[in-house]
Amino acid sequence: MSQLDPKGGYTGKILRVDLSRRKYRIEETPRDLMIRFLGGRGFIAKILLDETAPHIDPLSPDNKVIFATGPLTGLPVAGSGKCVVGCKSPESGGYCDGNFGGYFGPMLKYAGFDAIVIEGRSERPVYIYVEDGQCEIVNADDLWGSTTSVCETTLKERHGRECAVACIGPAGENLVKYANVIHDYGRAGGRPGVGAVLGSKKLKAIVVRGTGEIPVHDLDSLIVMLRDVVRKLRDSQFYDTWTRQGTMVTILWSNENSCLPVRNFREAVFENAHKISGEVMEKFLKYRTRGCFACPTPCGNLCRFGKHVVELDYEQVAMLGANLGIDDMLHVAYMVKLSDEYGMDTISLGNVLGLAMELYERGLITSEDTGGVELRFGNAEAATQMIEMIVHRKGIGSILAEGVAKLVEKYPEARKFAMQCKNVEISAYNCHIAPGMALAYATSPIGAHHKDAWFISIELKNPDMSIEEKVQKLIWMQNIRGGLFECIGTCRLQWVEFGLDLDYYIRALRAATGLEITLSDLMTIAERVYNVIRCYWIRELGHWKREYDYPPQRWFEEPLTSGPRKGARIDRETYEKMLQLYYKYRGWTEDGVPRKETLRKLGLEDIIEALRASDIELPD
Ligand code: PTT
Ligand code: SF4
């Protein structure tokens, strides 16, 4: 990439808010961050490593929460409504982030900022109000305890309907370890506890309103490219199904391919999948799907269930439906609604409830422990009661609020059935038949999440792929999804689902910034980001062990007992070989530690020094 300064795409300013001192300041966005880390996840990872002390308590004032946009956020580019939010996770103790759409990211840039860095802790509940280069920290006593929709509506009534609100619900306030941030009544981000970190800072919401313009190098080209892309996407054969079902098209696909999570991932085919499918959901659609800012392929399934309106996605219905043995769409939708209102991640919630149900059925948790709640698979009422107990930390709900790792600590036998990597709950793909997807979960930089590599579809379509090819392809995919898309500020679904050419994003980046960026530059940035995050984990834990990159035991040891793939499980030896290759291709040691040589090639000498300052000497 040419070393010139970007001529557009960035506002050039970062807002820093110190809640302890109730002060804010505005800084220039460092050129190094823009050129070498691009935006979004790249900004967050580098800022956390540079600016937070090692081993801090994630729920202390020392943690920082960063909302970061990318150079394409808010511009006329397909799906450019995305913003990444991250911090040190209270669930995993390592790096975490989440990517949410809607309007918050674009509005933040119109207000004049590429990112907000939130530091310290307020004594009383507050919210941050940002408007066109100004910032105010406002008392939020009246909002504390409110659900996310009440909070968002109240703040919009106060500041105008056009402002964008990102807030936490009671789950974040009560430090539920998988509380997330909710925006636009149903956009959710920050699975491994960003909501809890905001709760610990007594920060209820961030409201942004902006009327400014983002500098752009070549706006005309961006507009011409967007017109062309919109036409292509709308002409796609898949467009009609997608805008009726969005990610819900995946329920039946996963069931047919034996990768749906069923009853705590014990099985992979749900006998009643047809009752919670995209087709069933369509009957409840309130409108056609709604979209984020500048989205040509809207996927938000806004459904009406009785008096509730709720947005449904594959992950939520798989985790709170099939994974709990629940086949009543109305009830699943109600649980999703509760999660959005309370500000809690539906994936982790479904995973934690699944484990608790399994422990109950095995007699390890008793009805005395649950306060009489019959926590069995298929019991939707019990699951709902448990959600209330988790959010309000009542009885055993307080343990469940800590995530599956705490359940394992309390009930050691649960280790065999705990579906997590790095203490973050696995999302909705069962991997008995898919070792490559298991590797994707296990090496995801934020703990188990499908977002860095939805490898399962490639793996299933190419059953004869060699393991070398698989691992290379997986790393490529992580770099594109977790590197490129998490940094540039656009949605990845137009690429994933519609096959939109990657070249479009490169041309858009050139037009936005004026930098002569190539795909190879972007892959280097992605490698850089992956290495910085791995070094952050190592610094925080003080060491690294190969086992931290293993998937759950169940996939190795308990073959599927039903369905067309009965008997399938992951072969441990194959997995070990894949992991070894993964480390080799990443330039890491046999134990998963980045080598100095790898970091030097990426221009990350400062990270070698940073770890040395924490008494960690990386290998040559
Ligand atoms: C994301 C995770 C997902 S991923 C889903 S559904 W998915 C769940 N959604 C939740 C929700 O809703 N409410 C709730 N209380 N908890 C929820 N937890 C779960 O959170 C999301 C879309 C989706 S829908 C996906 S895959 C894609 N994700 C992208 C990504 O990560 N990066 C990117 N550049 N583009 C993406 N496009 C797609 O965006 P986390 P959103 Mg989400 C109600 O953040 O922490 O990663 O968790 O942002 O605006 O809702 O769009 O089948
Ligand atoms: Fe938002 Fe869905 Fe469009 Fe992506 S495809 S920008 S998540 S509405």
XYZ file of C-alpha atoms and ligand atoms in Angstrom:
680
model
C 0.000 0.000 0.000
C 1.274 3.492 -0.725
C 2.365 5.218 2.456
C 0.440 8.405 1.730
C -2.151 9.705 4.161
C -5.750 8.699 3.537
C -7.658 11.417 1.705
C -11.030 10.254 2.915
C -13.002 7.509 4.645
C -12.023 8.745 8.115
C -13.216 11.720 10.128
C -9.716 11.874 11.624
C -10.994 12.194 15.202
C -11.413 9.862 18.164
C -13.577 10.757 21.147
C -12.279 9.723 24.572
C -14.667 9.769 27.482
C -13.405 9.351 31.035
C -16.392 8.423 33.174
C -14.476 8.565 36.470
C -13.561 12.221 35.933
C -16.679 13.057 33.883
C -14.451 14.569 31.210
C -13.947 14.044 27.525
C -11.301 14.950 25.016
C -10.935 14.743 21.280
C -7.799 13.368 19.653
C -6.558 12.920 16.122
C -7.002 9.386 14.820
C -3.387 8.161 14.649
C -2.224 7.696 11.062
C -0.597 4.398 12.056
C -3.964 3.022 13.126
C -5.578 3.995 9.825
C -2.804 2.718 7.564
C -1.829 -0.460 9.416
C -5.025 -1.442 11.244
C -7.718 0.084 9.004
C -10.581 0.403 11.511
C -13.138 -1.582 13.573
C -11.528 -4.630 15.152
C -8.053 -3.459 14.074
C -8.426 -0.226 16.074
C -9.876 -1.997 19.099
C -7.217 -4.718 19.322
C -4.330 -2.260 19.030
C -5.798 0.264 21.477
C -6.505 -2.423 24.083
C -3.011 -3.850 23.857
C -1.348 -0.418 23.910
C -3.464 1.316 26.487
C -4.692 -1.149 29.091
C -2.453 -2.590 31.784
C -1.918 -6.366 31.788
C -4.224 -8.580 33.892
C -6.805 -5.923 34.699
C -10.156 -7.006 36.075
C -12.515 -6.686 33.079
C -15.220 -5.267 35.338
C -12.953 -2.638 36.861
C -12.592 1.013 35.783
C -9.300 0.006 34.098
C -11.055 -1.763 31.255
C -11.873 0.284 28.146
C -14.842 -0.165 25.851
C -14.217 0.947 22.296
C -16.809 1.551 19.591
C -14.931 1.692 16.282
C -16.150 2.267 12.739
C -14.291 1.423 9.536
C -13.262 3.580 6.581
C -16.380 2.527 4.645
C -18.888 2.991 7.490
C -21.520 5.578 6.624
C -20.487 5.928 2.955
C -22.539 4.965 -0.118
C -21.247 1.392 -0.044
C -23.341 -1.793 0.219
C -24.011 -2.685 3.885
C -21.906 0.147 5.314
C -23.897 0.473 8.557
C -21.518 -1.599 10.674
C -19.693 -0.701 13.875
C -17.524 -2.925 16.074
C -17.577 -2.755 19.873
C -14.938 -4.468 22.009
C -13.101 -4.658 25.348
C -11.467 -7.204 27.633
C -14.125 -9.859 28.142
C -15.426 -10.624 31.620
C -16.480 -14.042 30.361
C -13.221 -15.251 28.809
C -10.625 -12.944 30.355
C -9.322 -12.340 26.827
C -10.067 -10.187 23.811
C -13.684 -9.776 22.727
C -15.670 -7.786 20.226
C -18.988 -7.792 18.401
C -20.217 -6.283 15.173
C -23.597 -4.577 14.975
C -25.400 -2.856 12.137
C -28.250 -0.373 12.042
C -27.390 3.338 12.087
C -25.077 3.874 15.049
C -21.760 3.607 13.141
C -22.777 5.987 10.326
C -24.241 8.463 12.842
C -21.018 8.399 14.872
C -19.065 9.382 11.777
C -21.548 12.104 10.850
C -21.037 13.374 14.412
C -17.339 13.647 13.579
C -15.724 10.540 15.097
C -14.082 7.355 13.839
C -14.292 5.790 17.299
C -15.254 6.360 20.938
C -12.970 5.088 23.699
C -14.747 4.838 27.058
C -12.604 4.726 30.176
C -13.090 4.721 33.971
C -16.323 4.196 35.855
C -19.110 6.524 36.885
C -20.432 6.545 40.450
C -24.032 6.995 39.293
C -25.803 5.701 36.184
C -25.112 7.924 33.175
C -25.424 8.016 29.412
C -23.144 9.675 26.881
C -24.686 12.130 24.440
C -22.642 12.968 21.339
C -23.696 15.591 18.839
C -21.616 17.084 16.036
C -18.219 17.115 17.703
C -19.557 17.775 21.213
C -20.076 15.372 24.091
C -22.020 15.415 27.328
C -22.206 12.918 30.189
C -25.804 12.892 31.389
C -27.400 11.469 34.530
C -29.346 8.258 33.824
C -30.866 7.400 37.216
C -34.288 7.359 35.600
C -33.162 4.905 32.893
C -31.346 2.410 35.117
C -33.378 -0.793 35.304
C -35.256 -0.101 32.084
C -35.462 -2.599 29.262
C -33.596 -1.743 26.076
C -36.695 -0.736 24.105
C -37.923 1.572 26.877
C -34.441 3.076 27.167
C -34.120 3.602 23.408
C -37.608 5.091 23.060
C -37.102 7.430 26.032
C -33.803 8.696 24.661
C -35.248 9.192 21.180
C -38.142 11.165 22.636
C -35.609 13.302 24.469
C -33.071 13.828 21.685
C -35.027 13.327 18.462
C -36.068 10.272 16.479
C -33.099 10.558 14.115
C -30.473 9.986 16.808
C -28.933 6.516 17.179
C -28.981 4.786 20.560
C -26.834 1.856 21.706
C -27.733 0.693 25.202
C -27.629 -2.088 27.754
C -30.543 -3.716 29.532
C -30.925 -5.158 33.041
C -28.620 -8.077 32.097
C -25.719 -5.667 31.553
C -26.576 -3.764 34.717
C -26.571 -7.030 36.685
C -23.236 -8.037 35.131
C -24.513 -11.137 33.350
C -21.303 -12.355 31.689
C -22.906 -12.632 28.254
C -24.814 -9.366 28.323
C -24.508 -7.486 25.041
C -25.279 -4.074 23.562
C -28.592 -3.482 21.767
C -29.213 -0.863 19.100
C -32.234 -0.059 16.935
C -34.540 -2.372 18.934
C -32.848 -5.584 17.873
C -29.351 -5.134 16.497
C -27.069 -6.864 18.969
C -23.300 -6.936 19.420
C -20.609 -7.934 21.881
C -21.524 -11.495 22.829
C -18.794 -12.197 25.432
C -19.984 -9.578 27.892
C -19.488 -6.087 26.446
C -22.866 -5.244 28.036
C -21.587 -6.317 31.468
C -18.486 -4.130 31.107
C -20.696 -1.135 30.272
C -22.861 -2.083 33.276
C -19.775 -2.113 35.511
C -19.040 1.417 34.285
C -22.638 2.422 35.096
C -23.014 3.485 31.486
C -26.558 2.812 30.322
C -26.394 4.159 26.782
C -24.580 6.129 24.134
C -26.689 8.450 22.018
C -25.228 9.896 18.819
C -26.534 12.476 16.465
C -24.587 13.929 13.572
C -25.200 16.108 10.574
C -21.651 16.389 9.254
C -20.108 14.869 6.162
C -17.429 12.212 5.949
C -14.521 13.209 3.701
C -14.392 10.991 0.607
C -11.653 10.856 -2.013
C -13.898 9.981 -4.979
C -17.602 10.093 -4.122
C -18.819 9.828 -7.717
C -17.076 6.495 -8.217
C -18.559 5.128 -4.990
C -22.057 6.067 -6.148
C -21.610 4.529 -9.596
C -20.245 1.311 -8.043
C -23.114 1.141 -5.544
C -25.751 1.501 -8.287
C -24.195 -1.349 -10.166
C -23.965 -3.563 -7.075
C -27.575 -2.886 -6.026
C -28.771 -3.886 -9.504
C -26.731 -7.103 -9.433
C -27.884 -8.065 -5.946
C -31.558 -7.378 -6.721
C -31.338 -9.430 -9.912
C -29.928 -12.369 -7.989
C -32.132 -15.480 -7.923
C -31.639 -15.696 -4.169
C -32.858 -12.139 -3.481
C -36.529 -13.011 -2.978
C -35.940 -15.880 -0.530
C -33.311 -13.888 1.367
C -35.484 -10.818 1.842
C -38.311 -13.040 3.097
C -36.256 -15.202 5.463
C -32.772 -13.731 5.946
C -30.524 -16.015 7.982
C -33.550 -18.180 8.872
C -33.046 -20.024 5.554
C -30.313 -21.886 7.434
C -32.549 -23.820 9.889
C -33.616 -26.512 7.426
C -30.213 -26.484 5.706
C -28.478 -27.245 9.018
C -31.010 -29.933 9.866
C -30.663 -31.616 6.483
C -26.877 -31.515 6.795
C -26.727 -32.846 10.369
C -25.238 -29.755 11.924
C -28.129 -28.217 13.875
C -27.452 -28.032 17.645
C -30.025 -30.284 19.306
C -30.406 -30.791 23.078
C -27.097 -29.284 24.112
C -25.361 -30.351 20.878
C -25.922 -34.045 21.687
C -27.645 -34.583 18.369
C -27.595 -32.751 15.048
C -31.019 -33.484 13.555
C -34.132 -32.071 15.209
C -37.284 -34.095 14.623
C -39.379 -30.913 14.734
C -37.144 -28.555 12.785
C -40.011 -27.938 10.334
C -41.931 -26.271 13.194
C -39.246 -23.605 13.707
C -38.194 -23.105 10.086
C -37.942 -19.982 7.959
C -41.235 -20.962 6.305
C -43.044 -21.031 9.654
C -41.488 -17.700 10.585
C -42.738 -16.151 7.345
C -46.324 -16.554 8.590
C -45.529 -14.134 11.377
C -43.614 -11.564 9.338
C -44.923 -8.105 10.094
C -43.344 -6.456 7.095
C -40.904 -7.824 4.595
C -37.499 -7.826 6.181
C -35.927 -4.536 7.295
C -32.329 -3.540 6.855
C -29.415 -1.563 8.204
C -28.059 1.678 6.761
C -27.304 1.381 3.000
C -28.284 -2.276 2.891
C -29.414 -3.555 -0.514
C -30.313 -7.011 0.885
C -32.261 -6.453 4.121
C -32.365 -9.481 6.442
C -34.026 -8.287 9.663
C -37.080 -10.537 10.084
C -39.438 -8.324 12.022
C -42.157 -10.705 13.209
C -45.347 -10.139 15.150
C -46.122 -12.743 17.795
C -49.240 -11.765 19.723
C -48.539 -8.329 21.131
C -44.776 -8.632 20.613
C -42.685 -7.583 17.649
C -39.306 -9.313 17.471
C -36.462 -9.815 15.008
C -35.501 -13.450 14.390
C -32.251 -14.913 13.097
C -30.989 -18.446 12.576
C -28.667 -18.378 15.569
C -31.368 -17.443 18.023
C -33.956 -19.912 16.825
C -31.425 -22.739 16.634
C -30.038 -22.046 20.123
C -33.286 -21.262 21.969
C -35.337 -23.751 19.914
C -33.614 -26.936 18.717
C -30.795 -26.767 21.271
C -33.356 -26.749 24.079
C -35.644 -29.276 22.365
C -38.312 -26.551 22.060
C -40.405 -26.618 18.879
C -42.946 -23.884 19.603
C -42.023 -20.893 17.419
C -44.154 -18.529 19.513
C -42.274 -19.453 22.632
C -38.875 -19.249 20.976
C -39.768 -15.789 19.675
C -40.837 -14.770 23.171
C -37.460 -15.845 24.576
C -35.665 -13.881 21.858
C -37.815 -10.886 22.745
C -36.881 -11.219 26.422
C -33.188 -11.457 25.504
C -33.359 -8.284 23.416
C -35.249 -6.431 26.114
C -32.854 -7.552 28.837
C -29.795 -7.088 26.586
C -28.429 -10.600 26.694
C -26.799 -12.753 24.007
C -29.234 -15.361 22.687
C -26.458 -17.729 21.590
C -24.752 -17.989 24.980
C -28.117 -18.041 26.722
C -29.315 -21.013 24.639
C -26.017 -22.774 25.241
C -26.032 -22.197 29.027
C -29.678 -23.299 29.307
C -28.907 -26.386 27.194
C -26.098 -27.411 29.551
C -28.255 -26.726 32.619
C -31.061 -28.874 31.137
C -28.642 -31.693 30.455
C -27.292 -31.516 34.014
C -30.852 -31.538 35.336
C -31.801 -34.585 33.284
C -28.654 -36.354 34.458
C -29.565 -35.586 38.073
C -26.552 -33.342 38.703
C -28.783 -30.312 39.173
C -31.909 -31.052 41.201
C -35.272 -29.345 41.484
C -34.117 -28.150 44.889
C -31.297 -26.277 43.115
C -33.676 -24.766 40.572
C -36.289 -23.677 43.137
C -38.735 -26.259 41.777
C -38.330 -25.379 38.092
C -38.500 -28.566 35.969
C -35.552 -27.708 33.774
C -36.034 -30.430 31.141
C -35.439 -30.304 27.400
C -38.584 -29.165 25.661
C -39.969 -27.348 28.705
C -40.404 -23.837 27.313
C -42.038 -22.488 30.480
C -39.062 -23.609 32.567
C -36.608 -22.007 30.136
C -38.488 -18.714 30.376
C -38.552 -18.848 34.171
C -34.809 -19.487 34.137
C -34.205 -16.442 31.906
C -35.844 -14.258 34.570
C -33.724 -15.904 37.281
C -30.535 -15.326 35.251
C -31.185 -11.669 34.518
C -32.193 -10.895 38.085
C -29.538 -13.258 39.476
C -31.979 -15.249 41.584
C -30.997 -18.670 43.014
C -29.210 -20.874 40.495
C -29.800 -18.144 37.916
C -26.833 -16.343 39.439
C -24.535 -19.251 38.491
C -26.024 -19.522 35.011
C -25.443 -15.779 34.593
C -21.702 -16.478 34.790
C -21.713 -18.728 31.688
C -20.869 -22.405 31.132
C -17.389 -22.114 32.681
C -18.929 -21.389 36.072
C -21.275 -24.363 35.731
C -18.229 -26.554 35.092
C -16.509 -25.135 38.159
C -19.554 -25.871 40.301
C -20.390 -29.250 38.722
C -17.036 -30.691 37.516
C -18.768 -33.525 35.612
C -20.271 -30.865 33.369
C -16.865 -30.498 31.671
C -17.751 -33.393 29.359
C -20.887 -31.656 28.128
C -19.833 -27.993 28.226
C -19.999 -26.577 24.688
C -17.464 -23.766 24.803
C -14.046 -22.612 23.567
C -11.999 -20.195 25.673
C -14.994 -20.019 28.043
C -17.255 -18.522 25.353
C -20.266 -20.585 24.381
C -20.319 -22.239 20.932
C -22.795 -20.765 18.454
C -25.322 -22.726 16.438
C -23.357 -25.269 14.364
C -22.931 -28.777 15.652
C -19.565 -30.086 14.443
C -19.633 -33.867 14.943
C -19.368 -34.088 11.162
C -17.229 -31.003 10.592
C -13.665 -30.922 12.012
C -12.799 -27.829 9.955
C -15.675 -25.881 11.502
C -14.585 -27.151 14.932
C -11.126 -25.712 14.214
C -12.763 -22.439 13.172
C -14.561 -22.217 16.520
C -11.512 -23.231 18.502
C -9.197 -20.689 16.851
C -11.713 -17.821 16.690
C -9.978 -14.828 18.307
C -12.932 -14.013 20.577
C -13.730 -17.532 21.788
C -16.271 -19.776 20.079
C -18.063 -17.780 17.398
C -18.916 -18.538 13.783
C -18.253 -14.999 12.646
C -14.569 -15.392 11.769
C -15.118 -18.495 9.661
C -18.417 -20.002 8.613
C -16.398 -22.878 7.286
C -19.073 -25.521 7.518
C -20.652 -24.874 4.126
C -17.293 -25.177 2.317
C -16.439 -28.278 4.272
C -19.727 -29.994 3.476
C -19.592 -29.054 -0.199
C -16.022 -30.402 -0.565
C -15.845 -33.659 1.384
C -12.646 -34.741 -0.382
C -10.599 -31.658 0.482
C -7.181 -32.544 1.941
C -6.461 -31.311 5.440
C -3.709 -29.005 4.131
C -6.180 -27.422 1.755
C -8.801 -27.185 4.494
C -6.520 -25.379 6.906
C -5.237 -22.977 4.241
C -8.782 -22.198 3.168
C -9.853 -21.726 6.785
C -7.075 -19.221 7.451
C -7.939 -17.392 4.239
C -11.563 -17.247 5.356
C -10.677 -15.988 8.833
C -8.534 -13.280 7.276
C -11.335 -12.155 4.982
C -14.167 -12.302 7.491
C -12.360 -11.587 10.766
C -9.715 -9.354 9.220
C -11.130 -7.504 6.241
C -14.850 -7.316 7.094
C -14.319 -6.632 10.809
C -12.072 -3.698 9.912
C -13.649 -1.975 6.903
C -17.077 -1.250 8.425
C -19.405 -3.136 6.085
C -21.648 -6.144 6.406
C -20.166 -9.328 5.006
C -23.471 -10.988 4.059
C -23.584 -9.558 0.521
C -20.288 -11.369 -0.084
C -21.182 -14.545 1.857
C -24.738 -15.040 0.670
C -24.788 -13.350 -2.747
C -21.204 -13.900 -3.832
C -20.526 -10.168 -4.266
C -16.972 -9.894 -5.579
C -14.287 -9.000 -3.000
C -12.878 -6.690 -5.634
C -15.868 -4.410 -5.030
C -14.706 -3.707 -1.464
C -11.144 -3.053 -2.596
C -12.293 -0.600 -5.264
C -14.587 1.036 -2.704
C -11.724 1.363 -0.221
C -9.567 3.001 -2.898
C -12.325 5.419 -3.847
C -13.059 6.248 -0.206
C -9.500 6.701 1.038
C -7.447 7.436 -2.073
C -4.989 4.757 -0.930
C -3.833 2.238 -3.541
C -4.927 -0.717 -1.408
C -4.615 -4.271 -2.787
C -6.045 -7.569 -1.566
C -2.558 -8.537 -0.489
C -2.339 -5.377 1.698
C -5.642 -6.316 3.273
C -4.457 -9.845 3.978
C -1.363 -8.416 5.695
C -3.571 -6.184 7.827
C -5.713 -9.212 8.713
C -2.619 -11.212 9.723
C -1.494 -8.253 11.805
C -4.840 -8.072 13.589
C -4.896 -11.827 14.267
C -1.388 -11.671 15.720
C -2.105 -8.653 17.885
C -5.178 -10.365 19.312
C -3.291 -13.613 19.978
C -0.556 -11.606 21.764
C -3.204 -9.798 23.809
C -4.572 -13.145 25.022
C -1.066 -14.372 25.866
C -0.295 -11.203 27.771
C -3.542 -11.411 29.738
C -3.243 -15.117 30.602
C 0.535 -14.899 31.055
C 1.026 -18.021 28.879
C -0.592 -20.115 26.137
C -1.532 -23.785 25.982
C -2.429 -25.827 22.923
C -5.581 -27.036 24.676
C -6.975 -23.485 24.559
C -7.416 -24.093 20.828
C -9.405 -27.308 21.250
C -13.118 -27.683 20.584
C -15.447 -29.277 23.179
C -14.823 -32.878 24.276
C -18.271 -33.996 23.207
C -17.409 -33.755 19.496
C -14.510 -36.177 19.924
C -16.027 -38.575 22.388
C -19.761 -38.873 21.822
C -20.775 -39.941 18.316
C -24.178 -38.879 17.003
C -26.779 -41.473 17.946
C -29.405 -40.639 15.331
C -29.958 -39.214 11.854
C -28.277 -39.973 8.545
C -24.818 -39.311 10.038
C -25.350 -41.588 13.041
C -21.974 -42.600 14.502
C -20.151 -39.457 13.309
C -17.625 -37.757 15.573
C -14.366 -35.855 15.107
C -11.222 -37.950 14.929
C -8.770 -36.543 17.483
C -5.700 -37.362 15.429
C -7.094 -35.521 12.395
C -7.854 -32.530 14.567
C -4.337 -32.505 16.030
C -2.850 -32.522 12.517
C -5.075 -29.677 11.450
C -4.151 -27.620 14.488
C -0.466 -28.246 13.874
C -0.817 -27.040 10.282
C -2.861 -24.077 11.431
C -0.060 -22.932 13.734
C 2.548 -23.526 11.045
C 0.713 -21.489 8.394
C 0.120 -18.680 10.894
C 3.827 -18.589 11.779
C 3.182 -19.687 15.373
C 4.979 -22.327 17.467
C 3.641 -25.838 18.043
C 1.942 -24.417 21.118
C 0.197 -21.615 19.272
C 2.505 -18.717 20.230
C 3.433 -16.145 17.536
C 7.141 -16.185 16.701
C 9.172 -12.990 16.828
C 9.981 -13.481 13.151
C 6.265 -13.496 12.288
C 5.651 -10.307 14.223
C 8.700 -8.604 12.676
C 7.467 -9.430 9.179
C 4.218 -7.711 10.067
C 5.993 -4.672 11.486
C 4.900 -5.524 15.036
C 8.237 -5.095 16.847
C 6.439 -2.965 19.437
C 4.318 -5.965 20.424
C 7.435 -8.051 21.095
C 8.557 -5.266 23.434
C 5.142 -4.939 25.048
C 5.124 -8.621 25.930
C 8.703 -8.436 27.143
C 7.640 -5.671 29.501
C 5.157 -8.204 30.915
C 7.962 -10.773 31.349
C 6.900 -12.753 28.319
C 9.688 -13.507 25.853
C 8.269 -14.684 22.548
C 10.143 -17.474 20.742
C 12.345 -16.707 17.694
C -23.658 -11.712 16.805
C -24.612 -12.754 17.213
C -25.463 -13.158 16.101
S -24.676 -13.499 14.642
C -26.791 -13.304 16.254
S -27.804 -13.728 14.957
W -26.324 -13.930 13.139
C -27.448 -13.136 17.546
N -28.237 -11.941 17.520
C -28.754 -11.511 18.706
C -29.898 -10.699 18.794
O -30.473 -10.270 17.648
N -30.393 -10.351 20.013
C -29.743 -10.754 21.153
N -30.237 -10.388 22.330
N -28.634 -11.509 21.113
C -28.134 -11.871 19.909
N -27.015 -12.640 19.872
C -26.433 -13.112 18.650
O -25.382 -12.250 18.289
C -26.336 -9.236 12.569
C -26.096 -9.835 11.211
C -25.908 -11.246 11.467
S -27.242 -12.026 12.179
C -24.785 -11.873 11.149
S -24.553 -13.541 11.474
C -23.710 -11.212 10.422
N -22.672 -10.775 11.337
C -21.722 -9.920 10.839
C -20.471 -9.741 11.468
O -20.174 -10.295 12.543
N -19.554 -8.911 10.837
C -19.857 -8.245 9.682
N -18.929 -7.448 9.122
N -21.053 -8.399 9.092
C -21.985 -9.188 9.664
N -23.208 -9.301 9.091
C -24.257 -10.024 9.706
O -24.935 -9.227 10.672
P -21.828 -10.332 17.808
P -26.657 -7.107 13.774
Mg -24.352 -8.752 15.673
C -31.679 -9.527 17.740
O -22.630 -8.984 17.123
O -21.389 -10.000 19.147
O -20.801 -10.751 16.835
O -22.933 -11.367 17.889
O -25.262 -7.267 14.545
O -26.783 -5.699 13.362
O -27.715 -7.612 14.691
O -26.606 -7.951 12.449
O -27.271 -15.327 12.283
Fe -27.823 -5.468 8.074
Fe -28.717 -7.858 7.202
Fe -28.250 -5.933 5.484
Fe -26.228 -7.103 6.696
S -27.666 -8.054 5.252
S -26.467 -4.895 6.377
S -27.082 -7.479 8.761
S -29.800 -5.905 7.098
